[in-house]
CSV table of C-alpha atoms in Angstrom, one decimal:
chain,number,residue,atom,x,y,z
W,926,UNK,CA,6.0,-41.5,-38.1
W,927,UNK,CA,5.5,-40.0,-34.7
W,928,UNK,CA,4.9,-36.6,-34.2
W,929,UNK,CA,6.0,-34.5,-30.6
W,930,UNK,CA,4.3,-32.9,-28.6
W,931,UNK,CA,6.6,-30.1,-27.7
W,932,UNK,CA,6.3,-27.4,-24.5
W,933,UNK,CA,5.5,-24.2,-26.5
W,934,UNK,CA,7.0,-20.5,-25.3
W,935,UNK,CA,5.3,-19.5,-22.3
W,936,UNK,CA,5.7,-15.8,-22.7
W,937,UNK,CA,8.5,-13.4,-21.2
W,938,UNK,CA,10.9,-14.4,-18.1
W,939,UNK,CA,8.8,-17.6,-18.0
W,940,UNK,CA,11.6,-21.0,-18.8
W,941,UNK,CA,9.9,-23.5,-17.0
W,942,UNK,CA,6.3,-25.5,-16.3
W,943,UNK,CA,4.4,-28.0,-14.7
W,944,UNK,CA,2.7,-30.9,-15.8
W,945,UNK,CA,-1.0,-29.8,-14.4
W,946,UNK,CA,-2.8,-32.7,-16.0
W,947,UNK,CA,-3.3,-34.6,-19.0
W,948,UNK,CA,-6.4,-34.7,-20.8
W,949,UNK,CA,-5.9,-37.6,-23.3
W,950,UNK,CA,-4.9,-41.1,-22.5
W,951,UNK,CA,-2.0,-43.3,-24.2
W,952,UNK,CA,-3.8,-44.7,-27.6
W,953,UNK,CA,-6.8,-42.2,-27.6
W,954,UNK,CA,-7.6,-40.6,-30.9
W,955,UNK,CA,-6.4,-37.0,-31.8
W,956,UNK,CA,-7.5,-35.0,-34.2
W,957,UNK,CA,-6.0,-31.6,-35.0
W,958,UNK,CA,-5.6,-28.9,-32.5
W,959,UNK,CA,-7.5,-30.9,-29.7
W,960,UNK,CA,-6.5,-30.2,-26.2
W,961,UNK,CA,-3.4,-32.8,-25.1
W,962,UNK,CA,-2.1,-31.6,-21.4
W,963,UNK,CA,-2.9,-28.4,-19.2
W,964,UNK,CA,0.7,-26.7,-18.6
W,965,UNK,CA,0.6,-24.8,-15.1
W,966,UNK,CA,3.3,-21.5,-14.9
W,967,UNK,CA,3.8,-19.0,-11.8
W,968,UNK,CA,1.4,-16.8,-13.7
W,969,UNK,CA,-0.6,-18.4,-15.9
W,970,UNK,CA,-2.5,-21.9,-16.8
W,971,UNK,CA,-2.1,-23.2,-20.4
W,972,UNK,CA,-3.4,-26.1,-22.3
W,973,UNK,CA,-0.7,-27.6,-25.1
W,974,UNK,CA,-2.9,-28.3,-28.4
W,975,UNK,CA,-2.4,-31.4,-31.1
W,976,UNK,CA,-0.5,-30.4,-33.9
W,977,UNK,CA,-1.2,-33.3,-35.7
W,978,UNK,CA,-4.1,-36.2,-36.1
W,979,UNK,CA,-3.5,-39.4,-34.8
W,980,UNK,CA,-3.0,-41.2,-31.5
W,981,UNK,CA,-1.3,-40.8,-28.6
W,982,UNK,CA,1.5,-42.9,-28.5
W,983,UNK,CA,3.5,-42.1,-25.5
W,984,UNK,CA,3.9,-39.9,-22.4
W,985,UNK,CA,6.8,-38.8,-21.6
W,986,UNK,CA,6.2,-36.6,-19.0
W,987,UNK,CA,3.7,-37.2,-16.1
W,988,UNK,CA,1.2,-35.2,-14.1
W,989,UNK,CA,3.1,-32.9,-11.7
W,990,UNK,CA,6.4,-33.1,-13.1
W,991,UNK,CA,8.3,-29.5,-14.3
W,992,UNK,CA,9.4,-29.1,-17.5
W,993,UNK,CA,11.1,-26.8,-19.6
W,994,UNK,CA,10.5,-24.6,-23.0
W,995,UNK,CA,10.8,-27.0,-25.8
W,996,UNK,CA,10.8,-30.2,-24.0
W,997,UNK,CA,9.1,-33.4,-25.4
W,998,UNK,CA,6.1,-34.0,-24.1
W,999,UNK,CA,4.7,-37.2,-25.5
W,1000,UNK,CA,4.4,-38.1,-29.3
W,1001,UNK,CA,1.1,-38.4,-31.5
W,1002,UNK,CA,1.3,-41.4,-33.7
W,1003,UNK,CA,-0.5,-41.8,-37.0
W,1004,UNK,CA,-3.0,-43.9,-37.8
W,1005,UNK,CA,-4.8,-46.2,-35.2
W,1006,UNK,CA,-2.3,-47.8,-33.3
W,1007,UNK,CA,-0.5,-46.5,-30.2
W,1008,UNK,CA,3.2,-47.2,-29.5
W,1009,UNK,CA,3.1,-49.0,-26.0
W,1010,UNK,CA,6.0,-49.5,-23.9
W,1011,UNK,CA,5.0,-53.1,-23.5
W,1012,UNK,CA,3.0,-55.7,-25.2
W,1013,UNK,CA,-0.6,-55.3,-25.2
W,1014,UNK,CA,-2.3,-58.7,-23.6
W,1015,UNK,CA,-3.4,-60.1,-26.6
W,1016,UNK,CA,-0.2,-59.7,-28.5
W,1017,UNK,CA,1.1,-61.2,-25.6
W,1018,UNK,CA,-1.3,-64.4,-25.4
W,1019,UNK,CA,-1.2,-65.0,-29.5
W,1020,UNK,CA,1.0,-67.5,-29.2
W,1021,UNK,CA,-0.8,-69.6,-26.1
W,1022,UNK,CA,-3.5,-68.8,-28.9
W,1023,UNK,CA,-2.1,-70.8,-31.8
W,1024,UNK,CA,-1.1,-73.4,-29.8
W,1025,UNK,CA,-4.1,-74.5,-28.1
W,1026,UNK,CA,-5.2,-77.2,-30.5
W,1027,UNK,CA,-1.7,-79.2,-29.4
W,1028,UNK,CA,-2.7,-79.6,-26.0
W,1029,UNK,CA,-4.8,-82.1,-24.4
W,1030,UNK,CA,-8.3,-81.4,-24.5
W,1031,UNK,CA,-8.9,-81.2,-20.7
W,1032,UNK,CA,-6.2,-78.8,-21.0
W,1033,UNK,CA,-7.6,-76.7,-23.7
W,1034,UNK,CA,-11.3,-76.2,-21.9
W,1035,UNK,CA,-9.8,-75.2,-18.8
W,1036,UNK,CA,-10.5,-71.8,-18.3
W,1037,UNK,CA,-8.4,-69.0,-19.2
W,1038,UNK,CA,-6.7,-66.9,-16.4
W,1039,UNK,CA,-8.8,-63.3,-16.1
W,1040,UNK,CA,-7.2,-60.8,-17.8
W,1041,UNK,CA,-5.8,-57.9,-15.8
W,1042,UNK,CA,-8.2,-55.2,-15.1
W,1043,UNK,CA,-8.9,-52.2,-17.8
W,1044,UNK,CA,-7.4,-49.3,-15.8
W,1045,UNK,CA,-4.5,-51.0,-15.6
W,1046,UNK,CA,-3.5,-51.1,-19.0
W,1047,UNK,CA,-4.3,-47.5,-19.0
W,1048,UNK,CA,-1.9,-46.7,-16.7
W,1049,UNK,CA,0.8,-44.1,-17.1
W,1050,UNK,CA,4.4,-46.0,-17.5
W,1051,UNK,CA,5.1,-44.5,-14.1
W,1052,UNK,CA,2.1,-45.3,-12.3
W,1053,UNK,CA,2.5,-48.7,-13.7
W,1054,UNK,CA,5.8,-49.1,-12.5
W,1055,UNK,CA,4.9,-48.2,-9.0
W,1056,UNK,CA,2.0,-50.8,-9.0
W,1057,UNK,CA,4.2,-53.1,-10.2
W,1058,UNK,CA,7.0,-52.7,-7.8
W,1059,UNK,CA,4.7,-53.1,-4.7
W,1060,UNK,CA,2.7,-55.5,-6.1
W,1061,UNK,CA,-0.7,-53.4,-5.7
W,1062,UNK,CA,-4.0,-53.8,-7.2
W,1063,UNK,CA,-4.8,-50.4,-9.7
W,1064,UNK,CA,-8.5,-51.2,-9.2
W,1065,UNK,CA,-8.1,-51.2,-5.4
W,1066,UNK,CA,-6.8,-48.1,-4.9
W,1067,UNK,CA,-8.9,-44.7,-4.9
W,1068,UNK,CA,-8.0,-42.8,-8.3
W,1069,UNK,CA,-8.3,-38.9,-8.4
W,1070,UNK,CA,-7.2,-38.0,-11.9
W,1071,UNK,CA,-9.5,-37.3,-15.0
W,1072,UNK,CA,-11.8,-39.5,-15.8
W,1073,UNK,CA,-11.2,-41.7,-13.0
W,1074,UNK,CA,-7.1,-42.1,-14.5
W,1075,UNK,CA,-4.9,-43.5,-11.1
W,1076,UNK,CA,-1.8,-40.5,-10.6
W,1077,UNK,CA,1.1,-41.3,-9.2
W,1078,UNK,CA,0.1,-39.5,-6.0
W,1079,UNK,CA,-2.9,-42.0,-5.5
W,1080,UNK,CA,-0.6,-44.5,-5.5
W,1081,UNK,CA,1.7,-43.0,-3.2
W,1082,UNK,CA,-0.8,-41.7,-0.7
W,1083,UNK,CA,-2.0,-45.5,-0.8
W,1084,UNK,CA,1.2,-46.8,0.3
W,1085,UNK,CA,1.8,-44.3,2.9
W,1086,UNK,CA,-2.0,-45.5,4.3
W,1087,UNK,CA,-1.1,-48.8,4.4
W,1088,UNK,CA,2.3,-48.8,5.9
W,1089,UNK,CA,0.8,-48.5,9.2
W,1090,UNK,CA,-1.3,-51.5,8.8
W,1091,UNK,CA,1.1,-53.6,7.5
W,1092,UNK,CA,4.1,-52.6,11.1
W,1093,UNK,CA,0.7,-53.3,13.4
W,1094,UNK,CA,0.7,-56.4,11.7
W,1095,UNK,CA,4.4,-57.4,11.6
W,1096,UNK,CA,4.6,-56.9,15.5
W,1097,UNK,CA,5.4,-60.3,17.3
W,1098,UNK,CA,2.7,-61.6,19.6
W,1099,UNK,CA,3.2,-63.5,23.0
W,1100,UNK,CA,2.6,-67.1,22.9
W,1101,UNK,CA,-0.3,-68.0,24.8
W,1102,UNK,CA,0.7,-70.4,28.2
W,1103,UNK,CA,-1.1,-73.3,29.3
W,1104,UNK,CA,-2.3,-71.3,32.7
W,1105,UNK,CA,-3.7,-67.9,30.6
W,1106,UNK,CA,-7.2,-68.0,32.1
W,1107,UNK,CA,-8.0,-64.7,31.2
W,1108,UNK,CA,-8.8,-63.1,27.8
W,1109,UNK,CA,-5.8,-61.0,26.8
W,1110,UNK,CA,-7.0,-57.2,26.9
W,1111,UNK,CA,-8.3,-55.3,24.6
W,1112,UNK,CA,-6.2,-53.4,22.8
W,1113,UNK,CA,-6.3,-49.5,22.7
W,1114,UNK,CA,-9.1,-47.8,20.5
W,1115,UNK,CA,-8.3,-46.2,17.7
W,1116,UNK,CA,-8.3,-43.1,16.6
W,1117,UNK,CA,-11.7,-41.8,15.2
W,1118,UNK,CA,-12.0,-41.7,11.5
W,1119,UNK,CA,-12.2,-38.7,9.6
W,1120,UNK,CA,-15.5,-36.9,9.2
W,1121,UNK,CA,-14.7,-37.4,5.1
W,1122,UNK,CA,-14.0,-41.6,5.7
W,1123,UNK,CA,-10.2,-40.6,4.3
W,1124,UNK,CA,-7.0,-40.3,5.6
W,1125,UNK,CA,-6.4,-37.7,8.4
W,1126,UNK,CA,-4.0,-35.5,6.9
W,1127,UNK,CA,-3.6,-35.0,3.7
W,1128,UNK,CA,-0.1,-33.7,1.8
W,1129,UNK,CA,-0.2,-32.1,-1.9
W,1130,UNK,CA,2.5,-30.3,-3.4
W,1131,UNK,CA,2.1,-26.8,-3.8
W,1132,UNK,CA,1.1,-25.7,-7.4
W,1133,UNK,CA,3.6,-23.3,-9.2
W,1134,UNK,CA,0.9,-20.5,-9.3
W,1135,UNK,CA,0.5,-21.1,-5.2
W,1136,UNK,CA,3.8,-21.0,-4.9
W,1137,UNK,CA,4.2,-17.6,-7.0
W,1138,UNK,CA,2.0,-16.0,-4.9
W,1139,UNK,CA,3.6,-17.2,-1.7
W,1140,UNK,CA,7.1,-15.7,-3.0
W,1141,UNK,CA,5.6,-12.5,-4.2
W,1142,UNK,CA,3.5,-11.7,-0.9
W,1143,UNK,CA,6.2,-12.2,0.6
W,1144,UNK,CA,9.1,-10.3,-1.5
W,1145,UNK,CA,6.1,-7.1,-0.2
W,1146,UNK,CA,6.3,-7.6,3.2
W,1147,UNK,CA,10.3,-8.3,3.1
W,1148,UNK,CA,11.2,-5.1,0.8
W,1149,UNK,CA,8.2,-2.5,1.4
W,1150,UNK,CA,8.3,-0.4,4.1
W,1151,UNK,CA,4.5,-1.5,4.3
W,1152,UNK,CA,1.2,0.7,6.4
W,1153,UNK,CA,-2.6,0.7,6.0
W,1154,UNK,CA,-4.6,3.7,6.5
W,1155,UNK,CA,-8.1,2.9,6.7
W,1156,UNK,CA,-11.6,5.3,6.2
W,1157,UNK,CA,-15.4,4.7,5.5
W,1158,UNK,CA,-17.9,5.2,2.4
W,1159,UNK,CA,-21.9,5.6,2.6
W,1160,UNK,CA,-22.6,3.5,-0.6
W,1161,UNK,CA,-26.3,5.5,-0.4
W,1162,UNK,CA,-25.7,7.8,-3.3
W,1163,UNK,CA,-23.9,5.2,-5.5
W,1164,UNK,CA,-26.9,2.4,-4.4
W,1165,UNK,CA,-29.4,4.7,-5.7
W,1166,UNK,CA,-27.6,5.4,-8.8
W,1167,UNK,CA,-27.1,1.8,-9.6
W,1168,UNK,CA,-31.0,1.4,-8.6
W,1169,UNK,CA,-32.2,4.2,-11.0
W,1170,UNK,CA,-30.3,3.2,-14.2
W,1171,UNK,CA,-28.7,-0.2,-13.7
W,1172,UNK,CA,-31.7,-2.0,-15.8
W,1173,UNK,CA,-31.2,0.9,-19.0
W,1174,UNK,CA,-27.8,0.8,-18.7
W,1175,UNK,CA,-27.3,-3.1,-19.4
W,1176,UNK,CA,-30.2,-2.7,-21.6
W,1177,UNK,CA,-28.2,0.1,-23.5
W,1178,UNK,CA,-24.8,-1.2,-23.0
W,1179,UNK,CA,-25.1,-5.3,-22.8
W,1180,UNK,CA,-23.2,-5.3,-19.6
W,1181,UNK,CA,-24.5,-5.0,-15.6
W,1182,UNK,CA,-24.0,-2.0,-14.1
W,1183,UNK,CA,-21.9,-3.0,-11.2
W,1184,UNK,CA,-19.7,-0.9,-7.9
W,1185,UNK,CA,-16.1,-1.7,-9.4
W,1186,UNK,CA,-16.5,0.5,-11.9
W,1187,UNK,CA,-17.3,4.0,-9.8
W,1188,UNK,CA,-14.4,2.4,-7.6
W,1189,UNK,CA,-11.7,2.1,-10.6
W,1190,UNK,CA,-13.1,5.6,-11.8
W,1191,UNK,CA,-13.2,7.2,-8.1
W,1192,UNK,CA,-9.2,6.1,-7.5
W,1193,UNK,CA,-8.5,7.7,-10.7
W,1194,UNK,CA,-9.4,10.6,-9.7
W,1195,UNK,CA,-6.8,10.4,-6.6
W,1196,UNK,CA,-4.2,9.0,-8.5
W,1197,UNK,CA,-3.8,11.9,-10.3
W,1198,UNK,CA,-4.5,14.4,-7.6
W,1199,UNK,CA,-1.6,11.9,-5.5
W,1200,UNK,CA,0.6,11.0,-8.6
W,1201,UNK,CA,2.8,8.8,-5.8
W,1202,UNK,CA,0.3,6.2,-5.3
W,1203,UNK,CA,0.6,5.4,-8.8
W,1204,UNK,CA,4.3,5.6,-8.1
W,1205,UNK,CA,6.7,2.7,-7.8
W,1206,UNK,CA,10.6,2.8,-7.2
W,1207,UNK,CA,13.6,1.2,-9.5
W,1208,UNK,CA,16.6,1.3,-8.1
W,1209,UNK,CA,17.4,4.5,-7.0
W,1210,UNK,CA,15.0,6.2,-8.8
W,1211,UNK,CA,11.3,6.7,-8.3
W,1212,UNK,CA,9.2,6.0,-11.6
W,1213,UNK,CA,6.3,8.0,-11.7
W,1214,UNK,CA,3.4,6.8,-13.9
W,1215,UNK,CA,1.2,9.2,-16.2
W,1216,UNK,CA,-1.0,6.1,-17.0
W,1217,UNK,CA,-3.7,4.1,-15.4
W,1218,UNK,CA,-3.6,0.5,-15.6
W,1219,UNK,CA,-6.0,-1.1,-12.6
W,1220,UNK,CA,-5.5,-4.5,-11.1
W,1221,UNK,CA,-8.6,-6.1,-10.1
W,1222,UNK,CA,-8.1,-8.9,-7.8
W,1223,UNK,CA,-9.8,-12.1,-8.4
W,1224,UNK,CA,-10.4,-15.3,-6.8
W,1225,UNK,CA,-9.9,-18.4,-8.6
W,1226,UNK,CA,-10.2,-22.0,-7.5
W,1227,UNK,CA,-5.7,-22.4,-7.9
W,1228,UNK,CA,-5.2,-19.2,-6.1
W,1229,UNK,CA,-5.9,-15.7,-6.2
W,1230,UNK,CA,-4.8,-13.5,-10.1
W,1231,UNK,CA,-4.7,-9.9,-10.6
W,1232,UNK,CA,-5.6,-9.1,-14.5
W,1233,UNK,CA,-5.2,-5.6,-15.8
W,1234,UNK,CA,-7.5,-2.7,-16.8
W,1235,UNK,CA,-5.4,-1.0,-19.6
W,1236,UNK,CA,-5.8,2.3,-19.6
W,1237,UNK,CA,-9.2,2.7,-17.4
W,1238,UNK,CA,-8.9,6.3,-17.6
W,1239,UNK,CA,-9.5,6.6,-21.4
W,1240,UNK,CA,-12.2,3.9,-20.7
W,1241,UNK,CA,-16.4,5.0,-19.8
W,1242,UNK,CA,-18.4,2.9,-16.9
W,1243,UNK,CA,-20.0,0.8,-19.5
W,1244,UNK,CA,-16.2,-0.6,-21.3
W,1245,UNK,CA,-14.8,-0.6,-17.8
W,1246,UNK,CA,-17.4,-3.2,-16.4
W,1247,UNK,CA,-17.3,-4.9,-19.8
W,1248,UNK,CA,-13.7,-5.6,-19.6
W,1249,UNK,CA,-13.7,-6.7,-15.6
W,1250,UNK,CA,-15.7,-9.0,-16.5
W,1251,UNK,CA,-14.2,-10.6,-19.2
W,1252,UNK,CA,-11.7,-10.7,-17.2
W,1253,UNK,CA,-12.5,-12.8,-14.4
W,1254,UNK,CA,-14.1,-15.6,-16.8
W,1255,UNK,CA,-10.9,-15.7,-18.2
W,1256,UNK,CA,-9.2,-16.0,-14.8
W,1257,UNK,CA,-11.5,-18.5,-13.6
W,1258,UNK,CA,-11.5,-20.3,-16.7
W,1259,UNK,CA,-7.4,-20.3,-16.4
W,1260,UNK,CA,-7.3,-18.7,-19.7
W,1261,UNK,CA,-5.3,-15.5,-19.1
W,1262,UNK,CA,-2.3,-14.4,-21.1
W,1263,UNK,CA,1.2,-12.8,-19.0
W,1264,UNK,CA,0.0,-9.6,-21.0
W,1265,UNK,CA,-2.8,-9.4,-19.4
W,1266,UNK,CA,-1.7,-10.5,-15.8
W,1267,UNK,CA,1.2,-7.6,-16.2
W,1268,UNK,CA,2.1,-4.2,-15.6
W,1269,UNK,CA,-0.2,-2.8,-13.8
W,1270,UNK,CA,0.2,0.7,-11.7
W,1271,UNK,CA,-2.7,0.2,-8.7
W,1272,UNK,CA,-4.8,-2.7,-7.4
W,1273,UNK,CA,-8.4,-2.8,-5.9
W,1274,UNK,CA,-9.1,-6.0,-4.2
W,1275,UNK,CA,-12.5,-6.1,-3.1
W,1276,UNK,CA,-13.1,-8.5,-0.1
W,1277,UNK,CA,-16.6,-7.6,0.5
W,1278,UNK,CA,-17.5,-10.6,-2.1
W,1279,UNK,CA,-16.1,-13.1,0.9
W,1280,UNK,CA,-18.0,-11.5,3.5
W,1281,UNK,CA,-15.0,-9.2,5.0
W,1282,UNK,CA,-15.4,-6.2,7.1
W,1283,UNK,CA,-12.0,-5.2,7.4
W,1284,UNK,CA,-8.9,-5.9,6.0
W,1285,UNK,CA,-5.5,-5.6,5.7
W,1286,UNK,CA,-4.5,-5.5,1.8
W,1287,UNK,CA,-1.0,-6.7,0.5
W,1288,UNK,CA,1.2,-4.8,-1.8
W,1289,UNK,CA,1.3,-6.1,-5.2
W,1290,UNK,CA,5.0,-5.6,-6.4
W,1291,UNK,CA,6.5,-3.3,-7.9
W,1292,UNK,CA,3.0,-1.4,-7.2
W,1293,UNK,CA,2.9,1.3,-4.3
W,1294,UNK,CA,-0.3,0.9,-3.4
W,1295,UNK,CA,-3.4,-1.5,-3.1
W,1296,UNK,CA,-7.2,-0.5,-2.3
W,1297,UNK,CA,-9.1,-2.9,0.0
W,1298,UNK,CA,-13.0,-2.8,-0.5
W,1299,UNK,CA,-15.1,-4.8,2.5
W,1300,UNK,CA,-18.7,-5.3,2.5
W,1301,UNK,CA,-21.3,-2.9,3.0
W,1302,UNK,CA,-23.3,-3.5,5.7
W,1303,UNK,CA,-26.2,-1.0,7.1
W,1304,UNK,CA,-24.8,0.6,10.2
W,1305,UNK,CA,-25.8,3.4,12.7
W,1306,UNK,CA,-24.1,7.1,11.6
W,1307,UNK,CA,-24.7,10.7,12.7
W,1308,UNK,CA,-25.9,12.5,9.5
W,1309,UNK,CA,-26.7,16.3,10.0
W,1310,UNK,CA,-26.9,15.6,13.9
W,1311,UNK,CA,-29.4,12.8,13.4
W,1312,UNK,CA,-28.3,8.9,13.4
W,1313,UNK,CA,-29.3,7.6,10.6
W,1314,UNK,CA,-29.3,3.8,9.0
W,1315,UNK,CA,-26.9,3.8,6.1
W,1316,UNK,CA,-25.5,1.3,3.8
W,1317,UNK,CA,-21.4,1.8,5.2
W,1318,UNK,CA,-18.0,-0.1,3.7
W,1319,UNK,CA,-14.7,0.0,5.5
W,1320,UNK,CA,-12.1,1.3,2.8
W,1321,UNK,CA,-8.5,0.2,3.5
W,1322,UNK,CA,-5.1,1.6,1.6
W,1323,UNK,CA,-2.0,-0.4,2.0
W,1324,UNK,CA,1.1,1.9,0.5
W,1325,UNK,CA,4.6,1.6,0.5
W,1326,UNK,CA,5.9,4.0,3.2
W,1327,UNK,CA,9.1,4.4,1.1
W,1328,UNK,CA,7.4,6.6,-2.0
W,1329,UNK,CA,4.4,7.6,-0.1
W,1330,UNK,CA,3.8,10.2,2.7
W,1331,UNK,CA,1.3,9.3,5.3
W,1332,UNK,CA,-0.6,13.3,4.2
W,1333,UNK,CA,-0.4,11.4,0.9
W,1334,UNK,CA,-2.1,8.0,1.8
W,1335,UNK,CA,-4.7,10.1,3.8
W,1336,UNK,CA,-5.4,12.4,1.3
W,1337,UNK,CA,-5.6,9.9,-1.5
W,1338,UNK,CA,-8.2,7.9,0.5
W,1339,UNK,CA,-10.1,11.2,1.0
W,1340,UNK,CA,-10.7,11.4,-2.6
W,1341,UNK,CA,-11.9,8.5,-3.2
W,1342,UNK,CA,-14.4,8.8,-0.4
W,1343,UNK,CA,-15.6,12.1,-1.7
W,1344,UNK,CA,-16.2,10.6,-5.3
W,1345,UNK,CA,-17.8,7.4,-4.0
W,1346,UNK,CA,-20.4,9.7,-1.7
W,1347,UNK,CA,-21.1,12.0,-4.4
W,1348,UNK,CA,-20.6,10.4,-8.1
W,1349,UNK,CA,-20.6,13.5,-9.6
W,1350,UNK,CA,-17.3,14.1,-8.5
W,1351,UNK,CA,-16.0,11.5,-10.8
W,1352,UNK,CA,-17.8,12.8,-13.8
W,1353,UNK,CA,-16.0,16.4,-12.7
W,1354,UNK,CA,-12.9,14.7,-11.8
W,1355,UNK,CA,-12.9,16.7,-8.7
């Protein structure tokens, strides 16, 4: 009896996934609740789990294909032996087996043909196919899937490098005459190879969490009526603070003392002073927010995710920085839920990690606003009519023109200036 491996719900408004890769090949053991295949959503990144213990017996579905809730997967047989679509090679040579004795004896010491080479009888019924069909070699061909595993896109990308070849090679030559004294010419170099040895261009689909953020940037740009206003922080005060206390503080609290969290607390303090920026329209109506749930941007290697603070005003420097940063291993790790990538009411995206001076941040929709940090970098400033050496960041609001005023945008920014440059603002909430 064969049990399915079925697409599980993937969480609210979300009807549909891709196929991200497949961690288990046709006839491997399974034992309960291990890993099968890596699901890939416009939000999130999934991985389905075994259900049962077994093997598996099929795959139905192959790497970069979209499927939808409760669609079959692949099925986990029990027991030892996987269901293959076609006869394993030595099923298939048991006869030729049994009848060797009957033939001549030359015959039977002559050597058997080589069997055909491991990878491919590992192959994925579609990748097989596709070998098949063009009559390609699986162990010639450059495999990029897990654990060396040839995807269908190897074997595409293969074909489309060797189409060229094979037209140079189809093209009809002059015959040679009897008064050709010269050498024909040479023909026209090449181009140069690729710096990597690989093709020149390369062409990969764009992954449903790429694709996400593509729509969504732009759904900001096309709907917002979008502006930056931009100011500066001396990160002195907040440097020596950090200095002073940052090695009792993770001694105290098991967690680094890092700048996020005096720039989640400083915008709190200007969201409620400017309750707009943690605005955000519906309709016709403008929905003003008496909570505080930060986005903090973070890169990942499959694009960039904004998880949620919940409720950061309620939260102390210690649980703030705590949470961050379970957040981004679970964002890098591709283990976030929708819950947590969800309803948020302002973002900070903070550059400065990259190496950026100055930005321009996007909108995060519905948001109304987005705070860009940039990296601090000593600088030159007049301080008390004396230039001075300072540790200076670039800070950069992006807000929707539509619910904010520009006094609004300017004044916000202002706050959180203030509080940055003198920490005991935040404390006061002044």
């Amino acid at each position: 009896m064969a049990t399915e491996i079925v697409v599980p719900a993937l969480g609210e408004s979300v009807t549909e996934a891709t196929v991200a890769q497949w961690m288990k090949s046709v006839g491997d053991p399974i034992a309960v609740d291990d890993p099968l295949v890596e699901l890939e959503t416009d939000k999130v990144t999934l991985e389905v789990y075994a259900s049962a213990a077994g093997t598996l017996g099929e795959i139905r579905v192959e790497q970069g294909e979209t499927v939808e809730v409760g669609a079959v997967l692949g099925l986990i047989n029990e027991g030892g032996a996987a269901a293959q679509a076609k006869p394993s090679p030595s099923k298939a040579e048991a006869p030729a087996q049994e009848k060797a004795p009957e033939k001549a004896p030359e015959k039977a010491a002559a050597p058997e043909p080589a069997p055909k080479p491991a990878a491919a009888e590992s192959l994925a019924p579609a990748v097989r196919k596709l070998v098949e069909e063009n009559g390609l070699e699986p162990s010639a061909i450059p495999a990029s899937g897990k654990d060396g595993r040839l995807t269908k896109g190897d074997v595409l990308s293969f074909l489309e490098r060797r189409r060229p070849d094979e037209a140079r090679s189809a093209e009809p030559k002059p015959a040679a005459t009897p008064t050709e004294a010269r050498p024909a010419p040479s023909p026209p170099p090449s181009p140069p190879p690729s710096p990597t040895g690989g093709a020149r261009e390369e062409r990969v689909r764009m992954t449903r969490l790429r694709k996400r953020i593509a729509e969504r940037l732009k759904q900001a740009q096309n709907t917002a009526a979008m502006l930056t206003t931009f100011n500066e922080v001396d990160m002195s005060n907040i440097m020596a603070v950090r200095s002073q206390f940052k090695d009792s503080f993770e001694k105290k609290h098991g967690v680094k003392l890092g700048f996020m969290s005096f720039f989640v607390k400083a915008c709190i303090v200007a969201l409620k002073e400017i309750p707009a920026v943690n605005a955000e329209i519906d309709g016709d109506d403008i929905v003003y927010k008496n909570h505080y749930d930060i986005g903090v941007a973070v890169g990942t290697e499959q694009g960039l995710v904004v998880p949620v603070v919940r409720d950061a005003d309620r939260m102390s420097f210690a649980e703030i920085e705590a949470e961050i940063t379970e957040l981004g291993r679970k964002a890098r790790d591709g283990k976030l839920t929708i819950d947590e990538l969800t309803g948020g009411t302002f973002t900070i995206s903070n550059g400065g990690v990259y190496g950026s001076l100055m930005s321009t941040p996007i909108l995060n929709p519905p948001q109304s606003g987005i705070l860009g940090m940039h990296k601090s970098q000593m600088r030159p400033v007049a301080v008390d009519g004396k230039v001075e050496i300072r540790p200076m960041m670039y800070l950069a609001l992006s807000y929707d023109h539509r619910v904010i005023d520009g006094r609004e945008a300017v004044t916000f920014l202002v706050r959180v200036k203030e509080c940055l440059e003198d920490p005991q603002r935040i404390l006061l909430e002044m």
